[in-house]
XYZ file of C-alpha atoms in Angstrom:
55
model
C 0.000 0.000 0.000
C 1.574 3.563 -1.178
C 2.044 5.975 1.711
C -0.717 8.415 0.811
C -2.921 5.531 0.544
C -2.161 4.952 4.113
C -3.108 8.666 5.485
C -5.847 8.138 3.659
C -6.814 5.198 5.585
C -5.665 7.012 8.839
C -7.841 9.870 8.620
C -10.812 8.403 7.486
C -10.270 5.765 10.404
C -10.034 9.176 12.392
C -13.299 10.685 10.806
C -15.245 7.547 11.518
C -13.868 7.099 15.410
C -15.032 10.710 16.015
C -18.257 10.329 14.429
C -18.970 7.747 16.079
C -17.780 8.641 19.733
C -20.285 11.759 18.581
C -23.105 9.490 17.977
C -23.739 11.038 14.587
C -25.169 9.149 11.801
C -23.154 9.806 8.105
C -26.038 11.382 7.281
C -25.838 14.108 10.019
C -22.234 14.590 9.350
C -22.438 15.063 5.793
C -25.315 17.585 5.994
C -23.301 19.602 8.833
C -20.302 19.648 6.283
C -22.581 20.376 3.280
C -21.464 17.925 1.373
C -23.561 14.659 -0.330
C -24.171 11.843 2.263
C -21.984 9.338 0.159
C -19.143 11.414 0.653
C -18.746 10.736 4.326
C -18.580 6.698 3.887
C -15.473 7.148 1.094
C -13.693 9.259 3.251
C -13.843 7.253 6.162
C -12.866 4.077 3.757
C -9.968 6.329 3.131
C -11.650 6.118 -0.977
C -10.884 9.793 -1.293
C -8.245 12.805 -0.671
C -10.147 15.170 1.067
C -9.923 18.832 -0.179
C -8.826 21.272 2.774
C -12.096 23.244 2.053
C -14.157 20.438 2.700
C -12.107 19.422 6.403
């Protein structure tokens, strides 16, 4: 696995832990950061590199 791969991985894991320990649904999330409720579930499967606009 390449290295960005791997913070990838990392902060989705991250994302999802906090979430989580929140109690918020993806759904929830993703409508607090205004973006589509998909979005949330590739992040935290580390599927996508986040922009810094949308962090």
């Amino acid at each position: 696995m390449k290295k960005e791969n791997e913070s990838l991985y990392e902060f989705g894991s991250r994302v999802q832990h906090l979430r989580t320990t929140l109690g918020l649904p993806q759904e929830m999330l993703a409508h607090e950061a205004d973006v589509h409720g998909t979005y949330i579930g590739t992040v935290e499967r580390g599927g996508t590199n986040m922009t810094l606009l949308n962090i």
